[in-house]
């Protein structure tokens, strides 16, 4: 499905049937990172490419995290879905939390994957703006070079060159405008900490045991702040825990979806 929303074009995969799950990818990635999750049976998978990533057109201007969340809500509207389980990886998690804050009645559950609730430190924000300058000068390839060793463990990069090549290809297909907009949106994002104790839906937090971008300590802090949250550590995975250990990830996600399947 293609959706026009506020001057943006969203490309959306819509597969399977059952209770809906919307899967929001991270930076600088695309809907393709969720390929292995499409095997989870019994649910409807709604998987957008954020503007400027995958097959969605580059955004014409600046984006914000709440702005992406508005787009995901428009995707749900277009799919005829009132409430969905909202799954987000990293930047997708920032968007999922923003969506949960602004439209709690549209969220049947949250699957927070390798993400955090806290905003950027001043140093991290500064690095985002330096990365924007780099993208303008050199394009997205250096970003992909720098991110690959954080996305996957050294072991996976060495022993599964196909997986590493696929993740690299996804990152290199991002448009410079999409990358710039995402970097700015992440740098300027709000602190979602006050939201966590107010979440009333079931939450599953998944985190790669080797994740250095949003480490297990972030996941543990979120779990402690959310009234109804479980935490699963995906052993031997880095930032893309769902890509690196799809069987373990899908087992945990499937159990969570089954447990809350009664929301219909
Ligand atoms: C992501 O995977 O979405 C990003 O690495 C998150 C971030 O840089 O904060």
Coordinates of N, CA and C in Angstrom, one line a residue, residues 41 43 107 216:
X41 N 3.0 -16.4 13.0 CA 1.7 -16.6 12.5 C 0.6 -16.0 13.3
X43 N -1.2 -13.2 13.1 CA -1.3 -11.8 13.2 C -1.2 -11.1 11.9
X107 N -3.3 1.8 21.1 CA -2.2 0.8 21.4 C -2.7 -0.3 22.2
X216 N 21.6 -3.4 27.5 CA 20.7 -4.0 28.4 C 20.3 -3.1 29.7

